[in-house]
CSV table of C-alpha atoms and ligand atoms in Angstrom, one decimal:
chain,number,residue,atom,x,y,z
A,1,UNK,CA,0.0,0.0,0.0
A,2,UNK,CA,1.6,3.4,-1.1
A,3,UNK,CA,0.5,6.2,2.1
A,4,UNK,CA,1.1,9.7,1.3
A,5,UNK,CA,4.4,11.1,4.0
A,6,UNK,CA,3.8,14.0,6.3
A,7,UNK,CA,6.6,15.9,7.6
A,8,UNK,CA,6.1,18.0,10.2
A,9,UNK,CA,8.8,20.6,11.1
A,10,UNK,CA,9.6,21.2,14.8
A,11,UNK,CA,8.4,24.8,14.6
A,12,UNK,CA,4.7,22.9,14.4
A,13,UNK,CA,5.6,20.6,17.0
A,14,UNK,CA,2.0,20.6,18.7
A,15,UNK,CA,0.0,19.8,15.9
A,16,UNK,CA,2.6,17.3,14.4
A,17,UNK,CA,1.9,15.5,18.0
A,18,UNK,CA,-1.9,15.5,17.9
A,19,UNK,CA,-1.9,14.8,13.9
A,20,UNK,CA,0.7,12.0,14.7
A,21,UNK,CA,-1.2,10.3,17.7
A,22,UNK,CA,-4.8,10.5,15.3
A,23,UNK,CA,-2.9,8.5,12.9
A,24,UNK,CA,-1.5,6.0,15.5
A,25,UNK,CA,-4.6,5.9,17.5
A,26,UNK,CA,-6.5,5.1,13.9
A,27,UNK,CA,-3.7,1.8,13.3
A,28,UNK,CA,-1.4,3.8,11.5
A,29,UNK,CA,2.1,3.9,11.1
A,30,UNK,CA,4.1,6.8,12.5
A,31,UNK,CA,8.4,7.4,12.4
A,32,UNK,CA,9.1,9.9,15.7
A,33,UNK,CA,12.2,10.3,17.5
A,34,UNK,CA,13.5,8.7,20.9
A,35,UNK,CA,16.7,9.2,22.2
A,36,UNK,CA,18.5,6.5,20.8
A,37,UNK,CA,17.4,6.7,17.3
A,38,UNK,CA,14.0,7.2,15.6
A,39,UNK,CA,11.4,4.9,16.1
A,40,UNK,CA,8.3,3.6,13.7
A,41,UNK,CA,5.3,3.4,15.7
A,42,UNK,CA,2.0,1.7,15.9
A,43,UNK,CA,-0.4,0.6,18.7
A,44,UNK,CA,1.0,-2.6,20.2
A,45,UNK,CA,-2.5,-3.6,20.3
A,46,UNK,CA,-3.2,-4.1,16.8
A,47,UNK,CA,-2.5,-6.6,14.6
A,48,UNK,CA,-2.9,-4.5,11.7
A,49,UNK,CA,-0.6,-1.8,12.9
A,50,UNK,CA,2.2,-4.1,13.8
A,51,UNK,CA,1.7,-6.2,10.6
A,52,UNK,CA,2.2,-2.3,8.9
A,53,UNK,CA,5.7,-2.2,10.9
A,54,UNK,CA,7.3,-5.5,9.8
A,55,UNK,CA,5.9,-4.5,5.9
A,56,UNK,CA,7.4,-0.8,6.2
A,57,UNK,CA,10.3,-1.8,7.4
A,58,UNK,CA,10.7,-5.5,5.5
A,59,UNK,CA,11.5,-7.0,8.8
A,60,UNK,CA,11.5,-10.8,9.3
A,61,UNK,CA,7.9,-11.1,11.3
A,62,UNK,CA,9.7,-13.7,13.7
A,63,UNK,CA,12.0,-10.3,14.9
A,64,UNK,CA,10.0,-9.2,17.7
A,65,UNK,CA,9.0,-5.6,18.7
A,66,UNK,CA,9.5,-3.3,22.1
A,67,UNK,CA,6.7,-1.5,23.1
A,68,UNK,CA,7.4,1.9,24.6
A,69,UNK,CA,5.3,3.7,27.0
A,70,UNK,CA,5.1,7.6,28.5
A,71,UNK,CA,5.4,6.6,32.1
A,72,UNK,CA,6.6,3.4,33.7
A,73,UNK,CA,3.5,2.8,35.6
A,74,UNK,CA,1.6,1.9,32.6
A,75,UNK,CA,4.5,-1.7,32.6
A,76,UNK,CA,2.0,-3.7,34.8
A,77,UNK,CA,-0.6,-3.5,32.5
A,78,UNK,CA,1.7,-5.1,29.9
A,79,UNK,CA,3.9,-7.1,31.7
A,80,UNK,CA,4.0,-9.3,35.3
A,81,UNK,CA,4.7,-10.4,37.2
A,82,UNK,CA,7.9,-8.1,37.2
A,83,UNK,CA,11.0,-8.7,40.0
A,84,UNK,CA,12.5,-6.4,42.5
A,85,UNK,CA,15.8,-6.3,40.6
A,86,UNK,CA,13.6,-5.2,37.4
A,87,UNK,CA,11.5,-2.2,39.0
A,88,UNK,CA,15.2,-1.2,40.7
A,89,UNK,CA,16.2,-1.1,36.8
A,90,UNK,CA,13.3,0.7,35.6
A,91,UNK,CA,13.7,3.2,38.7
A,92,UNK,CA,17.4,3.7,37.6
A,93,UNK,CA,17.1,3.7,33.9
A,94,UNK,CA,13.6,5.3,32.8
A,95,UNK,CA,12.7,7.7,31.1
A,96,UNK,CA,15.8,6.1,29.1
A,97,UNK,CA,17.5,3.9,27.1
A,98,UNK,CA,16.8,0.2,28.6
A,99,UNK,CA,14.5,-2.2,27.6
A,100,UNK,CA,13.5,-4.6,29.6
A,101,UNK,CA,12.1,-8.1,28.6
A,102,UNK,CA,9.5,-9.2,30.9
A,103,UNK,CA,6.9,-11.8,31.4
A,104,UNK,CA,4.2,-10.8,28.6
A,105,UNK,CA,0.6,-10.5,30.2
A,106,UNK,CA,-1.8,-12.8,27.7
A,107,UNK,CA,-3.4,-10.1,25.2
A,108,UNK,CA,-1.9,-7.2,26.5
A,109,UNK,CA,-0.5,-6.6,23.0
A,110,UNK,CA,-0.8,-8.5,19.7
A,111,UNK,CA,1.1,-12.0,19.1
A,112,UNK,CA,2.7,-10.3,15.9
A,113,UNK,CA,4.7,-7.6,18.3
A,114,UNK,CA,6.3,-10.6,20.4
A,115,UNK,CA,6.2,-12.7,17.4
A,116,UNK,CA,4.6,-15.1,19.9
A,117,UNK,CA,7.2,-15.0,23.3
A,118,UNK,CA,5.9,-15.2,26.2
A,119,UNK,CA,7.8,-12.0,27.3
A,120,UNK,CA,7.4,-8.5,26.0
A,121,UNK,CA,10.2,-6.3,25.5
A,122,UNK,CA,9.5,-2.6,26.8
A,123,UNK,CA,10.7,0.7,27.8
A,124,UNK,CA,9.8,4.0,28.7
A,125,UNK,CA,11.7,6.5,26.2
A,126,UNK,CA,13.8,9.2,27.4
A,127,UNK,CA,12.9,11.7,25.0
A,128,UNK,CA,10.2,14.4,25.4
A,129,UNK,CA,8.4,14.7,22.3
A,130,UNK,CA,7.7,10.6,22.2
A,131,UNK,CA,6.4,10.4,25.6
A,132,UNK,CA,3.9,13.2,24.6
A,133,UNK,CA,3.3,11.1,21.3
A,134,UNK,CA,2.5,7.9,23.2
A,135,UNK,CA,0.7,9.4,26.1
A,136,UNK,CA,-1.7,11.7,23.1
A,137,UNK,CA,-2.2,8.2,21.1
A,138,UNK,CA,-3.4,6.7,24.7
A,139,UNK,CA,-1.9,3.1,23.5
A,140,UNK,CA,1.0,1.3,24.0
A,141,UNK,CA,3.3,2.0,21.3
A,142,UNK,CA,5.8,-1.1,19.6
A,143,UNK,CA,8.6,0.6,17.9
A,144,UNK,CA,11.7,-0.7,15.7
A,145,UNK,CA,14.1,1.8,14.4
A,146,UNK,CA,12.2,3.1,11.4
A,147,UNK,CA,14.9,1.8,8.8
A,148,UNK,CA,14.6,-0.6,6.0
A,149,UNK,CA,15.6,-3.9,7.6
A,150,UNK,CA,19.0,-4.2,6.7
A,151,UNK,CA,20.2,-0.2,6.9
A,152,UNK,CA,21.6,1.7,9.8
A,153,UNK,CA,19.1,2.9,11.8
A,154,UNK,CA,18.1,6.4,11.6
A,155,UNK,CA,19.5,9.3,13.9
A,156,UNK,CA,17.5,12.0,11.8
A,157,UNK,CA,14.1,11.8,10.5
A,158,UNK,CA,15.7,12.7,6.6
A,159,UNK,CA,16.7,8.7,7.1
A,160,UNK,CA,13.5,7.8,8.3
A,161,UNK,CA,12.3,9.3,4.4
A,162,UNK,CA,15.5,7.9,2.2
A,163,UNK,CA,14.1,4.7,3.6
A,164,UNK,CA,10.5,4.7,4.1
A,165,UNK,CA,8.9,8.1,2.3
A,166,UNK,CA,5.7,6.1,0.3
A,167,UNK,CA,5.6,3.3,3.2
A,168,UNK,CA,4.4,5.0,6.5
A,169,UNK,CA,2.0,8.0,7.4
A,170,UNK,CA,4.6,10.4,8.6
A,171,UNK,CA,8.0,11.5,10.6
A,172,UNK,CA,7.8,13.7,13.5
A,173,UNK,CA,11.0,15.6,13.0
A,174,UNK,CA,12.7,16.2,16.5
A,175,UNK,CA,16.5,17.0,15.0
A,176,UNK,CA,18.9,14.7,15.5
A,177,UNK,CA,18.9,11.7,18.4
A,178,UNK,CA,21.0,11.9,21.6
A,179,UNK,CA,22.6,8.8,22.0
A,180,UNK,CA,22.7,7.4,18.5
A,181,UNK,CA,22.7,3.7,19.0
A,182,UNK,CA,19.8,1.4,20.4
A,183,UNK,CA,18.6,0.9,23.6
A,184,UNK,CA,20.4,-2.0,25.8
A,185,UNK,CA,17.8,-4.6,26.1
A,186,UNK,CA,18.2,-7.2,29.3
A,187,UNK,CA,16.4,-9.6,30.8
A,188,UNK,CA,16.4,-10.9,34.6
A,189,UNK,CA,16.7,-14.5,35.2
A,190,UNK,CA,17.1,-15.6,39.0
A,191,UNK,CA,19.0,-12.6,40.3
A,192,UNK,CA,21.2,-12.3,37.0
A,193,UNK,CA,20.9,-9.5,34.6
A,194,UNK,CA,21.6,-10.9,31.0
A,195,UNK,CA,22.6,-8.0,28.2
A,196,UNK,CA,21.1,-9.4,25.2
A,197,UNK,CA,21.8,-6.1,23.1
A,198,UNK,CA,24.8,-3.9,24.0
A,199,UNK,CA,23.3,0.1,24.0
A,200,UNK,CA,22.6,3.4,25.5
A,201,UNK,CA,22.9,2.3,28.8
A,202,UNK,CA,26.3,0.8,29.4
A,203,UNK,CA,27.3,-3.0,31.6
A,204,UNK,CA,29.1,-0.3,33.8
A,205,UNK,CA,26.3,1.7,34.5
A,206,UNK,CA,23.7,-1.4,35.0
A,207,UNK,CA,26.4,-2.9,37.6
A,208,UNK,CA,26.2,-0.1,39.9
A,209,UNK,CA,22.2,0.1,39.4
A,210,UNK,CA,22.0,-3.5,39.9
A,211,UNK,CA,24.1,-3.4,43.1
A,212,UNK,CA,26.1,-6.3,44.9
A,213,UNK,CA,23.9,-8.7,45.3
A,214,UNK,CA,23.5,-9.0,41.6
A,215,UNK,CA,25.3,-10.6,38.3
A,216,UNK,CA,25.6,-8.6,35.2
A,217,UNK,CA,26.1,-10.7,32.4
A,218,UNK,CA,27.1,-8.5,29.1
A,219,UNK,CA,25.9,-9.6,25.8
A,220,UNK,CA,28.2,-12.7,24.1
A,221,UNK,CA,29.2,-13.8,27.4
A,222,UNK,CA,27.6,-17.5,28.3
A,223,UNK,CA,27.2,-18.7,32.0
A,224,UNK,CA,30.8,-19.7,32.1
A,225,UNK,CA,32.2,-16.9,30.1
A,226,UNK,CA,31.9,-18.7,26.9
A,227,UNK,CA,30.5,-16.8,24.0
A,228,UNK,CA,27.1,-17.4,23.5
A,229,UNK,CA,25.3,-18.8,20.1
A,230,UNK,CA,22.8,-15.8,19.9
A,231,UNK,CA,20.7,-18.1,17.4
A,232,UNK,CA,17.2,-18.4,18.4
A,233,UNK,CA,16.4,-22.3,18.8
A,234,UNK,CA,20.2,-23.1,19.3
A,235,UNK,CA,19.5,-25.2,22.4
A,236,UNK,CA,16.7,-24.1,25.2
A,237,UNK,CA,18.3,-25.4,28.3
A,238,UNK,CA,17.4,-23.4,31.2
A,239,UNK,CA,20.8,-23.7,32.5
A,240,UNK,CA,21.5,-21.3,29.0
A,241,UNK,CA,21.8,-17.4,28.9
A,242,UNK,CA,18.7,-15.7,27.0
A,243,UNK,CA,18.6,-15.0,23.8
A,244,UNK,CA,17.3,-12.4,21.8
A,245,UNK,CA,15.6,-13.1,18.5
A,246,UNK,CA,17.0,-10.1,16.3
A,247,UNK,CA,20.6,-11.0,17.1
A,248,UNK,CA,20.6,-13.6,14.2
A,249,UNK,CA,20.3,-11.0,11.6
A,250,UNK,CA,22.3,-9.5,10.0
A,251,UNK,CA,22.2,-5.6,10.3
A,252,UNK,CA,23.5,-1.9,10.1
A,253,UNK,CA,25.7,-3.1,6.8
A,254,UNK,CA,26.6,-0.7,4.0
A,255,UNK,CA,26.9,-1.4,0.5
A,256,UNK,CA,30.5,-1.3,0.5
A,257,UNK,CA,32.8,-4.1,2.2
A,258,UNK,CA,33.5,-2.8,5.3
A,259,UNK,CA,36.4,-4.1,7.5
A,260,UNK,CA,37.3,-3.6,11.1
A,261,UNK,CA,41.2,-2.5,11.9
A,262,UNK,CA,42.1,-2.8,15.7
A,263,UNK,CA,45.3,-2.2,17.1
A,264,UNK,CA,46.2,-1.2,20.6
A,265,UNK,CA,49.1,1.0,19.5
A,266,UNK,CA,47.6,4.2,17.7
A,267,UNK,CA,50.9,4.8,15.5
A,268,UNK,CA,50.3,1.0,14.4
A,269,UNK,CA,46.1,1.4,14.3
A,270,UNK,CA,46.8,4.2,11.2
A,271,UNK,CA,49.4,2.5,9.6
A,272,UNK,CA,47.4,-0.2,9.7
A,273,UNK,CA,44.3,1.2,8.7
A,274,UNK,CA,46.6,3.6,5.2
A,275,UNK,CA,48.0,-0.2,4.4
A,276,UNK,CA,44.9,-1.6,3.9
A,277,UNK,CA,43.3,1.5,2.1
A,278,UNK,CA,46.3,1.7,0.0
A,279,UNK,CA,45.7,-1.8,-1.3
A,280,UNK,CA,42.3,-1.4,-1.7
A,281,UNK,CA,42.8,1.5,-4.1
A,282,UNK,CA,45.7,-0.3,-5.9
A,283,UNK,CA,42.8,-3.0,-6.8
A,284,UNK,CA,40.6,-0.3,-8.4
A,285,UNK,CA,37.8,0.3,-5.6
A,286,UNK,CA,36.9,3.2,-4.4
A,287,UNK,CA,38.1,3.4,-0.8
A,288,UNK,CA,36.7,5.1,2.5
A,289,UNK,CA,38.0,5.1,5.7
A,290,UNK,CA,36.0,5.8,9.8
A,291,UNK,CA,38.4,7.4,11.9
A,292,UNK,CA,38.5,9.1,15.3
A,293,UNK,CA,39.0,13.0,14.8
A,294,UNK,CA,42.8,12.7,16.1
A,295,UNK,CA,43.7,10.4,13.4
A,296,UNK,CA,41.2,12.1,10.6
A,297,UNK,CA,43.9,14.2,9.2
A,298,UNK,CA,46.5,11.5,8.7
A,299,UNK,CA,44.8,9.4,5.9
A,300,UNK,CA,44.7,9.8,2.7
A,301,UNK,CA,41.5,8.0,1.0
A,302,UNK,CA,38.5,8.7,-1.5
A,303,UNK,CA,36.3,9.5,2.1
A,304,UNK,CA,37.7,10.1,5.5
A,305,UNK,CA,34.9,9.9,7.2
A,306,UNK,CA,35.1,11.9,10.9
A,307,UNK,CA,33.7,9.6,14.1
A,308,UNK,CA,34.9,11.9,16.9
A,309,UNK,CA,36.8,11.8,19.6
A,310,UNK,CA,38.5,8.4,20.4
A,311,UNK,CA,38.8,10.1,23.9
A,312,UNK,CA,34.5,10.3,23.7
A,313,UNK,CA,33.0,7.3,22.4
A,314,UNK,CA,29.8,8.8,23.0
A,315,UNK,CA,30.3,11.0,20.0
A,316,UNK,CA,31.4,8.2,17.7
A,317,UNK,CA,28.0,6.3,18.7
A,318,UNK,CA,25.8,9.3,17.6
A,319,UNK,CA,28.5,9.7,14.3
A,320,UNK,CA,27.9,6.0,12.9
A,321,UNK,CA,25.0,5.4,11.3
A,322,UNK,CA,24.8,8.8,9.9
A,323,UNK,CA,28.5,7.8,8.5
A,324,UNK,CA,27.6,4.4,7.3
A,325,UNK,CA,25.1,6.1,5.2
A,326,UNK,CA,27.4,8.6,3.8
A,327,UNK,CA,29.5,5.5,2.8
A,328,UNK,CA,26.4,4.4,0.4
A,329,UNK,CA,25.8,7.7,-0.7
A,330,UNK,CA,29.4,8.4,-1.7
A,331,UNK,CA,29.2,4.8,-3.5
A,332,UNK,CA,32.3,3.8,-1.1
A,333,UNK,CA,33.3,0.1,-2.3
A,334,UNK,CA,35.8,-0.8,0.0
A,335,UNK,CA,35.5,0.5,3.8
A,336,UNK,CA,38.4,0.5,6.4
A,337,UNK,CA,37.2,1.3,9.9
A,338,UNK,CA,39.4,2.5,13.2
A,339,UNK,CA,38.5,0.6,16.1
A,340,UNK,CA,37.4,2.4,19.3
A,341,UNK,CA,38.3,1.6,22.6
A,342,UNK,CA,35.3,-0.9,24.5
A,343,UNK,CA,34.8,1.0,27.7
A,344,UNK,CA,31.5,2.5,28.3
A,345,UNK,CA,29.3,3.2,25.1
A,346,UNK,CA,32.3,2.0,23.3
A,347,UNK,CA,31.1,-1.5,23.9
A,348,UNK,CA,27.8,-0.9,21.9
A,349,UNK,CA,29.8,1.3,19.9
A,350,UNK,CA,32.3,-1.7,18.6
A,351,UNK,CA,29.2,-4.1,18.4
A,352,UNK,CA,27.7,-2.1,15.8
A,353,UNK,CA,30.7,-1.4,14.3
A,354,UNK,CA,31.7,-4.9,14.1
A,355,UNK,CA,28.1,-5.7,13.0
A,356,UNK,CA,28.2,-3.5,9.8
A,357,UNK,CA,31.5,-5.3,8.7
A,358,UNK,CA,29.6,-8.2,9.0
A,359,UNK,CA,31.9,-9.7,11.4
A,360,UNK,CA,35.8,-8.9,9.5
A,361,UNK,CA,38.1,-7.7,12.1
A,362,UNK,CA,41.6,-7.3,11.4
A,363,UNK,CA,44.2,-6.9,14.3
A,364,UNK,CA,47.6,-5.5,12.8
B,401,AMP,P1,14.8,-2.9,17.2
B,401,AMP,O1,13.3,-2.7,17.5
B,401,AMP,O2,15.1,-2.9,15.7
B,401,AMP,O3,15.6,-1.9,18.0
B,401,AMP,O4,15.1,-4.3,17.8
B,401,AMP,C1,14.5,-4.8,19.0
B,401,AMP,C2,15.4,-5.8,19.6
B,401,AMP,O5,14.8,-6.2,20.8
B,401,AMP,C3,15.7,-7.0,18.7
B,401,AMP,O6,17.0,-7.4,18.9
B,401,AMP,C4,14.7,-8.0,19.3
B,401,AMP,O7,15.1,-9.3,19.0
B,401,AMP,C5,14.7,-7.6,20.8
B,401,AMP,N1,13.5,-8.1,21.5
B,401,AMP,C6,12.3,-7.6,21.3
B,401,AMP,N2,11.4,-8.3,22.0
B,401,AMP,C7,12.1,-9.3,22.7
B,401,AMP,C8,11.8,-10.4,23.5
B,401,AMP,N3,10.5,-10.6,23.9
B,401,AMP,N4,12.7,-11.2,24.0
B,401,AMP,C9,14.0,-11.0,23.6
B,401,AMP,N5,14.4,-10.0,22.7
B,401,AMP,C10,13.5,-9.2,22.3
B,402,MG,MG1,16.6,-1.9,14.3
């Protein structure tokens, strides 16, 4: 079904929000921005709407869904029963970027938003304008990234249109998102807080949330430290960590063959990084390269793409997917990419990273 877009600008904020909540509250389809990246909405009630998201976006319909609400006291009408541990998370974390995957109440929302779990994953967002969207629509709202399946997700609402302008009812434009990656989604099994997603809110910062008494178990890491197969189905033993449906796809990749360069010596990272680019380009493609800003000037490339800071990872996070665009639209064939240090956001940062060069790492 081709829908007409709206756009509404921020200077028409107020009417954007009641046009947009009309069109969710009538099982529409609506992009709007969190502060992670922007979401496409849709009542999490609704068959209809959710079976909208999965076509907009192309998504695999076995890819479940979080649902995000304007105030955290609307969770027990979704979700129960929910743990001390979890509420001590939602306290810490909401408005903000954690999802938590709970205990689904039967026909709280539609089948097709937890593609049939018994859990639901949800949050409470930690941006104005789409707590005022969801509270307006009066519904529980599931929301992917509003990308094409398969793209990086969008961290301005042009990206929402490159890739979905025809396919949704509108974009409420809210500038550019805050943290730039997704939101960390966990789930709480017997006192242990599993990362199934690395994101906005770091292992660090769940740790000290979590307190003593509890186990933080960051994403890849099985219950003896092994790495975990993220496949869904890939053995259900209870003894297992859980899993998370959407890590088996692959995501966030450009056009281009993008490749990984990690180093712990930054004289060795760049010479690392001109070596490979340098062969690239001796082969015929046409070669960008992702650095921090310190090394930016160093490289000489088709692209040199600027992250940030390697001393602030959280600027590289909001840089990425707006870079890994620019790679596509600059036709980049061959992508080298400077590793970032793993501390903080930098873990999310690197999984992303490491997801859009679908897996090549290269340690020089
Ligand atoms: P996105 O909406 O594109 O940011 O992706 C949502 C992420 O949350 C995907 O990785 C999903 O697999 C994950 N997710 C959603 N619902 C659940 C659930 N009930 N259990 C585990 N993971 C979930
Ligand atoms: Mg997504």
């Amino acid at each position: 079904m081709k829908l007409h877009t709206i756009y509404w600008p921020p200077e028409r904020e107020e009417a954007g929000i009641r046009e947009a909540a009309a069109a969710l509250a009538a099982g529409g389809v609506v992009a709007f921005p969190t502060e992670t990246v922007y979401g496409l909405g849709g009542d999490a009630r609704s068959v209809e709407a959710a079976e909208r998201i999965f076509a907009a976006k192309g998504r695999p319909s076995d890819n479940p869904l979080i649902v995000h609400l304007a105030d955290a006291k609307d969770a027990d009408a979704l979700a129960g029963p929910i743990g001390e541990l979890e509420r001590k998370l939602m306290a810490a974390f909401w408005p903000g970027p954690l999802t938590l995957v709970l205990p689904v109440r039967p026909g709280a929302v539609s089948a097709r938003v937890t593609a049939g779990l018994d859990t639901v994953a949800v949050r409470v967002p930690g941006h104005e304008l789409a707590r005022r969207l969801i509270a307006a629509a009066g519904c529980p709202i599931a929301a992917p990234s509003a990308n094409r399946s398969g793209r990086p997700s969008p961290t301005l609402a042009r990206h929402v249109l490159e890739d979905l302008d025809g396919r949704i009812d509108g974009v409420l434009d809210g500038g550019p998102t805050g943290v730039g990656l997704e939101s960390t989604v966990v789930r709480v099994v017997d006192g242990t807080v599993h990362v199934l997603r690395p994101g906005g809110v770091t292992a660090e910062q769940l740790r000290e949330a979590a307190g003593a008494g509890a186990k933080v178990v960051a994403a890849g890491e099985g219950p003896s430290g092994d790495r975990v197969n993220n496949e869904t189905g890939a053995g259900s033993e209870a003894s297992e960590a859980p899993r998370s449906p959407g890590v088996k796809y692959t995501h966030y990749a450009p056009r281009g063959r993008m490749t990984l360069i990690a180093a712990d010596d930054p004289a060795r990272l760049r010479s690392g990084v001109q070596d490979a680019a340098d062969a690239a380009g001796r082969s015929g493609a046409k070669v960008g390269i992702l650095a921090c800003a310190e090394h930016a000037g160093f490289y000489r490339a088709d692209a040199v793409l600027t992250l940030g800071s390697r001393e602030r990872p959280e600027q590289a996070a909001q840089a990425l997917y707006a870079a890994l665009r620019q790679c596509d639209e600059r036709g980049l064939e061959a992508i080298f990419a400077e590793s970032f240090p793993e501390k903080g956001i930098g873990a999310a940062l690197m999984n992303r990273m490491l997801k859009a060069s679908g897996g090549r790492i290269v340690r020089v």
